[in-house]
Each structure stands twice: as C-alpha cells, then as structure tokens.
Amino acid sequence: MFDVKKIYEARERIKDVVVDTPFSYAPHLSQISGCEAYLKKENLQVTGAFKIRGAYNKIATLSNAQKACGVVAASAGNHAQGVALSASKFGIKAVIVMPESTPLTKVNGVKNYGAEVILHGTNYDEAYAFAKSYGEKNSLTFVHPFEDDEVIAGQGTLALDILDRCKDLDAVIIPVGGGGLISGMAAAIKSVNPKIEVIGVSAKGAPALKNSFDLKTAVDSLSVRTIADGIAVRDTSPITLGYMLGSVDRFISVDDEEIASAILFLLEKQKLVVEGAGAVGVAALLHNKLEHLKGKKVAVVLSGGNMDVTLLSVIIEKGLLKSGRKMKLTVTLVDKPGSLMRFTQILQELNANIVHIAYDRTSISLDYGDANVTVHVETKGEEHQQLIHRVLREENYIRD
C-alpha cells in the first residue's frame, strides 16, 4: 500500500500552485447512467490537466544541487506542461522529450512555459528511452510521469480534494494510463473510506496495464493505438501495478468510438472540452460498462482538457453524422441547365440545409452527359433522413 502520509505532505507543498477545480453534479450524465454522477473537472486545472500536481511535488522535493542542474521528462503532453510550469516556478532548466505525433497545442503549451522541447519517437515509450539517456548524459534529473512516489503522492491530492467535497461516495472512476494517478488516489480514498469503490478505466488501444491487472503480473503490449494519447502507454510499470493490485477494486476499458462519443457528450451537454484520456470515465458510464453503479453516488475524474482541435473537429463531424444531424448524399444528374436546381429545390422543400456541395462531371465511372453531385446536408434526425431518402427515391435520384 502506498504511504498516505506522503500525499498529505504533497498537499501542503502544492497548495499555492494547484487549483481546487470544480466538483459538480452532472444531471444529464446521471439521467443516462442511472447513477448520481459528479464530475471533478481537472480539465480546468493549471496547464489543463492534473499532472501539475505530481510534477510540482517532485521538483519541490529535489535537492538544491539537482535543481541547479535541471530536469528532463518524457510525455505526450500533460506531464510535460506540468514539469515545464513547475520548473519555471523554481527558475530551473527543463527539457521535455515528446513523441513526434504529439498535438501542436501540447507542444506549444510546453514551450510557452520556457522549456526546451525535443520531438523523438512514435510513442511515449520511445520518447521515454531517449529522455532517460539524454538526462544521464547531461546530468539532468528525470521526472517520471507515474513511476515515482513523489509524483504519485502529488496526484493523490486530487482524491483529497474530492473527499473534502463529498465523503459519502460509493465509487470514484479514474482514467488510467501508466497508473500514477489511480495509485495515489486509491491510497488516499481507501485511507479515508475503505468502502468507496475505486474503478480504473483505460483505452482498449493501450491494453498493457489492464491485461497486467487482470493477470496480476506485469505484461507489456507490442504497440498502442488510441485517440486518448494522454493514456497511450505501451509498457506496464511493476511499481504502479503493485499499488493498484492492493487498492483498486475494478479495472475496465473503453474503445475509441466510446471515447469519442463521451468527448462530444461533454462538449454538448456539459459545455466542457475534455481530451480523450479525460473522457474515458464518462465513456464507461454512457456505454453501460458499470451497471452495478446504478442508483449509487459516483465521482468521475475528468483528468485533462488539452484537446487537439483538429481531432475535435473530426469527432464533432462524425458525431453529427451518427446522430442523424448531418448526412451525405451522392446522386447522378443529367449534366444540363436546371438539373441541379431541381435537386436542390427538393432538398429545400424537405427542410434539409445544404452545407457543402461538390459537382463532378469527369469521373470515368460516369456516362457522357452525366454528373455526380455530392451534398452534405443538415437534418433533424433519423426520421427526417428516411423522409429525404424516400422522396429522392420516388424522384429517381436514388436507386436501390
């Protein structure tokens, strides 16, 4: 079991830097999931994620000699920003190694805090290996994102903030990547109220720690692939796995489709921008992965909000298509004056708003004198889309 005393000591160290983020009831999520759900909004934290807690606590405990040399870290983004900001608070050098695929918003966030950024590797683990080597060569202290007791203690302070607001919870749902957050939080939660169920949620595309938890022994995965880049960890930490086996009650995973729907749900219903890693707990509730929590009081940690806007735009567009609020149609018209006008007139009469239109008369699949027209239209749900299809079929624009 993790030393809970370290968590309370960490809380004192970080109190002037870390924000006690909102903890509030989520009515829409509660209605859908059947439980009394509350959201801990660490997406509104300094740097946009919980990682500042552990990073600052670690750097605060370094010796003067270590601070004089500086620090190095490997991260997909949130830990990087936490280390960069923390280093700037102490006026020390920070070098951050990030995977080459890291979203630009996270790279710029790190640079804005004055840290040097090195892009290396295709995933966190490759960036990690390079950062360790770089730190040894340049006498920099390596700040691990999760396999470090001072970092874990800092992350555990998040649980204390939640329990200050609500001690009678039945469960706390926590995102899991490397296991540092859940290790610290679980230790704090069980020390205050052992009856509270601690549930970890990971991405199916990064299965190592979930598989290790189930098998009760450390196993690694060959690769990771998930939109939840903040928890895309390939290899299992025996240290955090050991802490988790002693204090975590349940561990599940969600896929990218479920994560994307949770991101869109939080944006639309809660007015919150939450990255993939931060949305996995909500995804688990939305997609009925935790049926046993119905009727119970549950806290869900939104661990971060540093969302790549390019990915967010794709998630929004796909979400509109899936929910029946947008549709794509391709029809073949006779390429002569008036053909396109009649087609768009039908869509107007059906109250389908055209947001994009493309006209192609050169495709080799077309007969001479024909043209393909592709339109994206805003619709009002599945019934509206069925009506549009039926009318276009009757007008011979669509053939079965």
Coordinates of C-alpha atoms in Angstrom, one line a residue:
M1 CA 0.0 0.0 0.0
F2 CA 1.3 3.5 -0.8
D3 CA 2.4 5.7 2.1
V4 CA -0.6 8.0 2.5
K5 CA 1.5 10.4 4.7
K6 CA 3.3 11.5 1.5
I7 CA 0.0 12.6 0.0
Y8 CA -0.8 14.9 2.8
E9 CA 2.7 16.3 2.7
A10 CA 2.4 16.9 -1.0
R11 CA -0.9 18.7 -0.5
E12 CA 0.9 21.3 1.6
R13 CA 3.7 21.8 -1.0
I14 CA 1.4 22.3 -3.9
K15 CA -1.4 24.3 -2.3
D16 CA -0.3 27.7 -3.6
V17 CA 0.2 26.4 -7.2
V18 CA -2.6 23.9 -7.9
V19 CA -6.3 25.0 -8.3
D20 CA -9.0 23.2 -6.4
T21 CA -11.0 22.6 -9.5
P22 CA -14.9 22.4 -9.6
F23 CA -16.6 19.3 -8.4
S24 CA -20.2 19.4 -9.5
Y25 CA -23.3 17.3 -10.1
A26 CA -23.8 16.2 -13.8
P27 CA -27.6 15.9 -14.4
H28 CA -27.5 14.7 -18.0
L29 CA -24.9 12.0 -17.2
S30 CA -26.9 11.0 -14.1
Q31 CA -30.1 10.6 -16.1
I32 CA -28.4 8.4 -18.8
S33 CA -26.3 6.3 -16.5
G34 CA -28.8 5.9 -13.7
C35 CA -26.4 6.9 -11.0
E36 CA -25.8 10.1 -9.1
A37 CA -22.8 11.4 -11.0
Y38 CA -20.4 14.2 -10.1
L39 CA -17.6 15.5 -12.3
K40 CA -14.2 16.5 -10.9
K41 CA -13.1 19.0 -13.6
E42 CA -9.3 18.7 -13.7
N43 CA -9.5 19.8 -17.3
L44 CA -9.8 23.3 -15.8
Q45 CA -6.6 22.8 -13.8
V46 CA -3.5 24.9 -14.3
T47 CA -1.9 23.6 -17.5
G48 CA -5.3 22.0 -18.3
A49 CA -4.6 18.7 -16.5
F50 CA -4.0 17.0 -13.2
K51 CA -0.3 16.4 -14.0
I52 CA 0.9 19.7 -12.4
R53 CA 0.2 18.1 -9.0
G54 CA 2.7 15.3 -9.2
A55 CA 5.3 17.3 -11.3
Y56 CA 5.4 20.2 -8.8
N57 CA 5.6 18.0 -5.8
K58 CA 8.5 16.0 -7.3
I59 CA 10.5 19.1 -8.3
A60 CA 9.8 20.7 -4.9
T61 CA 11.5 17.8 -3.2
L62 CA 14.7 17.9 -5.3
S63 CA 18.0 18.9 -3.6
N64 CA 19.5 22.3 -4.4
A65 CA 22.2 20.5 -6.4
Q66 CA 19.6 18.7 -8.5
K67 CA 17.7 21.9 -9.1
A68 CA 20.8 23.7 -10.2
C69 CA 21.4 21.0 -13.0
G70 CA 17.7 21.0 -14.1
V71 CA 15.2 18.3 -15.1
V72 CA 14.2 16.2 -18.0
A73 CA 10.9 14.4 -18.7
A74 CA 9.2 12.4 -21.4
S75 CA 5.5 13.0 -22.0
A76 CA 2.7 13.0 -24.6
G77 CA 1.8 16.5 -23.3
N78 CA 0.1 16.9 -19.9
H79 CA 3.0 15.8 -17.7
A80 CA 5.3 17.8 -20.0
Q81 CA 3.4 21.0 -19.3
G82 CA 3.3 20.2 -15.6
V83 CA 7.0 19.7 -15.4
A84 CA 7.7 22.8 -17.6
L85 CA 5.5 25.1 -15.4
S86 CA 6.9 23.6 -12.2
A87 CA 10.5 24.2 -13.4
S88 CA 9.7 27.7 -14.3
K89 CA 8.3 28.3 -10.7
F90 CA 11.7 27.3 -9.3
G91 CA 13.6 29.0 -12.0
I92 CA 15.4 25.8 -13.2
K93 CA 16.1 24.3 -16.6
A94 CA 13.6 21.8 -18.1
V95 CA 14.0 19.6 -21.2
I96 CA 10.9 17.8 -22.4
V97 CA 11.0 14.9 -24.9
M98 CA 7.7 14.3 -26.6
P99 CA 6.6 11.8 -29.3
E100 CA 6.7 13.1 -32.8
S101 CA 2.9 12.7 -33.1
T102 CA 2.2 15.0 -30.1
P103 CA -0.6 17.5 -30.9
L104 CA 0.7 21.0 -31.6
T105 CA -1.4 22.5 -28.8
K106 CA 0.6 20.5 -26.3
V107 CA 4.0 21.2 -27.8
N108 CA 3.3 24.9 -27.8
G109 CA 1.9 24.7 -24.3
V110 CA 5.3 23.3 -23.1
K111 CA 7.3 25.9 -25.0
N112 CA 5.2 28.7 -23.5
Y113 CA 6.4 27.7 -20.1
G114 CA 10.0 28.2 -21.2
A115 CA 11.0 24.5 -21.5
E116 CA 13.1 23.1 -24.3
V117 CA 11.2 20.5 -26.4
I118 CA 12.7 17.6 -28.2
L119 CA 10.4 15.5 -30.5
H120 CA 11.5 11.9 -30.7
G121 CA 9.9 8.5 -31.2
T122 CA 6.5 7.3 -32.3
N123 CA 5.0 6.8 -28.8
Y124 CA 5.6 7.6 -25.2
D125 CA 7.9 4.6 -24.5
E126 CA 10.4 5.6 -27.3
A127 CA 10.4 9.2 -26.1
Y128 CA 11.0 7.9 -22.5
A129 CA 14.0 5.8 -23.5
F130 CA 15.6 8.8 -25.3
A131 CA 14.8 11.2 -22.3
K132 CA 16.4 8.8 -19.8
S133 CA 19.6 8.6 -21.9
Y134 CA 19.6 12.4 -22.5
G135 CA 19.2 13.1 -18.8
E136 CA 22.1 10.8 -17.9
K137 CA 24.4 12.4 -20.4
N138 CA 23.5 15.9 -19.4
S139 CA 23.2 15.5 -15.6
L140 CA 19.5 16.2 -15.6
T141 CA 17.1 14.7 -13.0
F142 CA 14.5 12.6 -14.8
V143 CA 10.9 13.3 -13.6
H144 CA 8.9 10.2 -14.4
P145 CA 5.2 10.8 -15.2
F146 CA 4.0 7.9 -12.9
E147 CA 6.7 5.6 -11.7
D148 CA 7.8 7.9 -8.8
D149 CA 6.5 8.1 -5.3
E150 CA 6.6 11.9 -5.1
V151 CA 4.8 12.2 -8.3
I152 CA 2.2 9.6 -7.2
A153 CA 1.8 11.5 -3.9
G154 CA 1.1 14.7 -5.8
Q155 CA -1.5 13.0 -8.0
G156 CA -3.1 11.5 -4.9
T157 CA -4.0 15.0 -3.6
L158 CA -6.8 15.0 -6.2
A159 CA -8.6 12.4 -4.1
L160 CA -8.3 14.5 -1.0
D161 CA -9.9 17.5 -2.9
I162 CA -12.8 15.2 -3.9
L163 CA -13.3 13.8 -0.4
D164 CA -13.3 17.3 1.1
R165 CA -16.4 17.9 -1.0
C166 CA -18.1 14.6 -0.7
K167 CA -17.1 11.8 1.7
D168 CA -20.2 9.6 1.2
L169 CA -19.4 8.5 -2.3
D170 CA -20.0 4.9 -3.4
A171 CA -17.4 4.9 -6.1
V172 CA -14.7 7.0 -7.9
I173 CA -13.9 6.4 -11.6
I174 CA -10.4 7.3 -12.6
P175 CA -8.6 7.3 -16.0
V176 CA -5.6 5.0 -16.2
G177 CA -2.5 5.2 -18.4
G178 CA 0.7 4.5 -16.5
G179 CA -1.2 4.1 -13.2
G180 CA 0.3 7.0 -11.2
L181 CA -3.0 8.9 -10.8
I182 CA -5.0 5.9 -9.7
S183 CA -2.2 4.7 -7.4
G184 CA -2.2 7.9 -5.4
M185 CA -5.9 8.5 -5.5
A186 CA -6.8 4.9 -4.4
A187 CA -4.4 5.1 -1.5
A188 CA -6.0 8.4 -0.3
I189 CA -9.5 7.2 -0.8
K190 CA -9.1 3.9 1.0
S191 CA -7.4 5.6 3.9
V192 CA -10.4 7.9 4.4
N193 CA -13.2 5.5 3.5
P194 CA -12.3 1.9 2.5
K195 CA -15.9 1.2 1.4
I196 CA -15.6 3.6 -1.6
E197 CA -15.0 1.5 -4.8
V198 CA -12.1 2.6 -6.8
I199 CA -12.5 1.9 -10.6
G200 CA -9.9 2.4 -13.2
V201 CA -10.7 3.0 -16.9
S202 CA -8.2 2.6 -19.7
A203 CA -8.3 2.8 -23.5
K204 CA -8.6 -0.6 -25.3
G205 CA -6.0 0.6 -27.7
A206 CA -3.4 0.7 -24.8
P207 CA -4.1 -2.6 -23.1
A208 CA -0.9 -3.4 -21.2
L209 CA -1.8 -2.2 -17.7
K210 CA -5.4 -3.6 -17.9
N211 CA -4.0 -7.0 -19.0
S212 CA -1.4 -6.9 -16.2
F213 CA -4.1 -6.1 -13.6
D214 CA -6.2 -9.0 -14.8
L215 CA -3.3 -11.4 -14.8
K216 CA -1.8 -9.9 -11.6
T217 CA 1.6 -9.8 -13.2
A218 CA 3.4 -7.2 -15.4
V219 CA 3.0 -7.7 -19.2
D220 CA 3.7 -5.2 -22.0
S221 CA 2.0 -4.6 -25.3
L222 CA 3.6 -4.5 -28.7
S223 CA 2.0 -1.2 -29.7
V224 CA -0.7 1.3 -28.8
R225 CA -3.3 3.0 -30.9
T226 CA -5.9 5.2 -29.4
I227 CA -7.3 8.8 -29.7
A228 CA -6.6 9.0 -25.9
D229 CA -3.0 10.0 -26.3
G230 CA -2.6 11.0 -22.7
I231 CA -3.0 7.4 -21.6
A232 CA -1.4 5.7 -24.6
V233 CA 1.3 3.8 -22.5
R234 CA 2.7 0.7 -24.1
D235 CA 4.6 -0.9 -21.2
T236 CA 3.5 -1.7 -17.6
S237 CA 5.1 -0.3 -14.6
P238 CA 5.6 -3.0 -11.9
I239 CA 5.6 -0.3 -9.3
T240 CA 2.1 1.2 -10.1
L241 CA 0.7 -2.2 -10.8
G242 CA 1.7 -3.3 -7.3
Y243 CA 0.0 -0.3 -5.8
M244 CA -3.1 -0.9 -7.9
L245 CA -3.4 -4.6 -7.0
G246 CA -3.5 -3.5 -3.4
S247 CA -6.1 -0.8 -3.6
V248 CA -8.1 -0.8 -6.9
D249 CA -11.4 -2.7 -6.9
R250 CA -12.2 -2.8 -10.6
F251 CA -10.5 -2.1 -14.0
I252 CA -12.3 -1.8 -17.3
S253 CA -11.6 -0.4 -20.7
V254 CA -13.4 1.6 -23.4
D255 CA -12.8 1.8 -27.2
D256 CA -12.2 4.9 -29.3
E257 CA -15.8 5.1 -30.5
E258 CA -17.0 5.2 -26.9
I259 CA -14.3 7.7 -26.0
A260 CA -15.3 10.0 -29.0
S261 CA -18.9 9.9 -28.0
A262 CA -18.0 10.9 -24.4
I263 CA -16.0 13.8 -25.7
L264 CA -18.9 15.0 -27.8
F265 CA -21.3 14.5 -24.9
L266 CA -19.2 16.5 -22.5
L267 CA -18.9 19.3 -25.1
E268 CA -22.6 19.4 -25.9
K269 CA -24.2 18.6 -22.6
Q270 CA -21.6 19.8 -20.0
K271 CA -20.0 22.6 -22.1
L272 CA -16.6 21.2 -21.3
V273 CA -13.7 20.5 -23.6
V274 CA -12.2 17.2 -22.4
E275 CA -9.4 15.2 -24.1
G276 CA -9.7 11.5 -24.8
A277 CA -7.8 10.4 -21.7
G278 CA -10.0 12.6 -19.5
A279 CA -13.2 11.3 -21.1
V280 CA -12.8 7.5 -20.5
G281 CA -14.7 7.5 -17.2
V282 CA -17.7 9.2 -18.7
A283 CA -17.5 6.9 -21.7
A284 CA -17.8 3.9 -19.3
L285 CA -21.0 5.3 -17.8
L286 CA -22.5 6.3 -21.1
H287 CA -22.0 2.9 -22.6
N288 CA -23.2 0.9 -19.6
K289 CA -19.9 -0.6 -18.7
L290 CA -20.6 -0.1 -15.0
E291 CA -24.2 -1.3 -14.5
H292 CA -23.6 -2.1 -10.8
L293 CA -23.3 1.7 -10.1
K294 CA -27.0 2.4 -10.9
G295 CA -28.6 4.3 -8.0
K296 CA -25.2 5.0 -6.4
K297 CA -23.2 8.2 -5.8
V298 CA -20.3 8.4 -8.1
A299 CA -17.4 10.8 -8.8
V300 CA -15.8 10.8 -12.3
V301 CA -12.4 12.4 -12.8
L302 CA -12.0 14.4 -16.0
S303 CA -8.2 14.3 -15.9
G304 CA -7.4 16.7 -18.7
G305 CA -8.7 19.1 -21.4
N306 CA -5.8 19.7 -23.7
M307 CA -7.6 18.5 -26.8
D308 CA -6.2 18.6 -30.3
V309 CA -8.7 20.9 -32.1
T310 CA -8.1 19.0 -35.4
L311 CA -9.2 15.8 -33.8
L312 CA -12.0 17.5 -32.0
S313 CA -13.4 18.8 -35.3
V314 CA -13.3 15.2 -36.7
I315 CA -15.1 13.9 -33.6
I316 CA -17.8 16.6 -33.9
E317 CA -18.3 15.9 -37.6
K318 CA -18.6 12.1 -37.1
G319 CA -20.9 12.6 -34.1
L320 CA -23.3 14.8 -36.2
L321 CA -23.4 12.1 -38.9
K322 CA -24.0 9.3 -36.4
S323 CA -26.7 11.2 -34.5
G324 CA -28.7 12.0 -37.6
R325 CA -28.0 15.7 -37.6
K326 CA -26.0 15.5 -40.8
M327 CA -26.0 13.2 -43.9
K328 CA -24.0 12.8 -47.1
L329 CA -25.8 12.2 -50.4
T330 CA -24.4 11.4 -53.8
V331 CA -26.7 11.5 -56.8
T332 CA -26.2 11.3 -60.6
L333 CA -27.8 14.1 -62.7
V334 CA -28.1 14.8 -66.4
D335 CA -25.5 17.5 -67.0
K336 CA -27.7 20.2 -68.4
P337 CA -29.1 23.5 -67.1
G338 CA -31.8 23.2 -64.4
S339 CA -30.9 19.7 -63.2
L340 CA -29.0 20.8 -60.2
M341 CA -31.6 23.5 -59.4
R342 CA -34.4 20.9 -59.3
F343 CA -32.4 18.6 -57.0
T344 CA -31.6 21.5 -54.5
Q345 CA -35.2 22.6 -54.7
I346 CA -36.4 19.2 -53.5
L347 CA -33.9 19.4 -50.6
Q348 CA -35.2 22.9 -49.8
E349 CA -38.8 21.7 -49.7
L350 CA -37.7 18.9 -47.3
N351 CA -36.0 21.5 -45.0
A352 CA -32.6 19.9 -45.5
N353 CA -30.0 22.7 -45.3
I354 CA -27.0 22.2 -47.7
V355 CA -23.7 23.0 -46.0
H356 CA -21.4 21.6 -48.7
I357 CA -21.8 20.7 -52.4
A358 CA -19.4 19.2 -54.9
Y359 CA -20.0 18.7 -58.7
D360 CA -18.1 16.1 -60.7
R361 CA -18.6 15.5 -64.4
T362 CA -15.2 13.9 -65.2
S363 CA -15.3 10.6 -63.3
I364 CA -14.5 7.7 -65.6
S365 CA -17.4 5.8 -64.0
L366 CA -19.9 8.3 -65.4
D367 CA -21.6 8.1 -68.8
Y368 CA -21.0 11.1 -71.0
G369 CA -23.6 13.8 -70.3
D370 CA -24.0 12.8 -66.6
A371 CA -22.5 14.4 -63.5
N372 CA -22.2 13.3 -59.9
V373 CA -23.4 15.7 -57.2
T374 CA -22.3 15.1 -53.6
V375 CA -24.0 17.2 -50.9
H376 CA -23.7 17.4 -47.1
V377 CA -26.9 18.5 -45.5
E378 CA -28.1 19.3 -42.0
T379 CA -31.0 17.1 -40.9
K380 CA -33.3 16.7 -37.9
G381 CA -32.7 13.1 -37.0
E382 CA -33.2 9.6 -38.4
E383 CA -36.9 10.1 -39.4
H384 CA -36.0 13.2 -41.4
Q385 CA -33.3 11.4 -43.2
Q386 CA -35.6 8.5 -44.0
L387 CA -38.1 11.0 -45.5
I388 CA -35.3 12.6 -47.6
H389 CA -34.3 9.1 -48.9
R390 CA -37.9 8.2 -49.7
V391 CA -38.6 11.4 -51.7
L392 CA -35.3 11.2 -53.6
R393 CA -36.0 7.6 -54.4
E394 CA -39.5 8.5 -55.7
E395 CA -37.9 11.2 -57.9
N396 CA -35.5 8.7 -59.2
Y397 CA -32.4 10.4 -57.8
I398 CA -31.6 7.3 -55.7
R399 CA -32.0 3.7 -56.9
D400 CA -32.0 0.6 -54.6

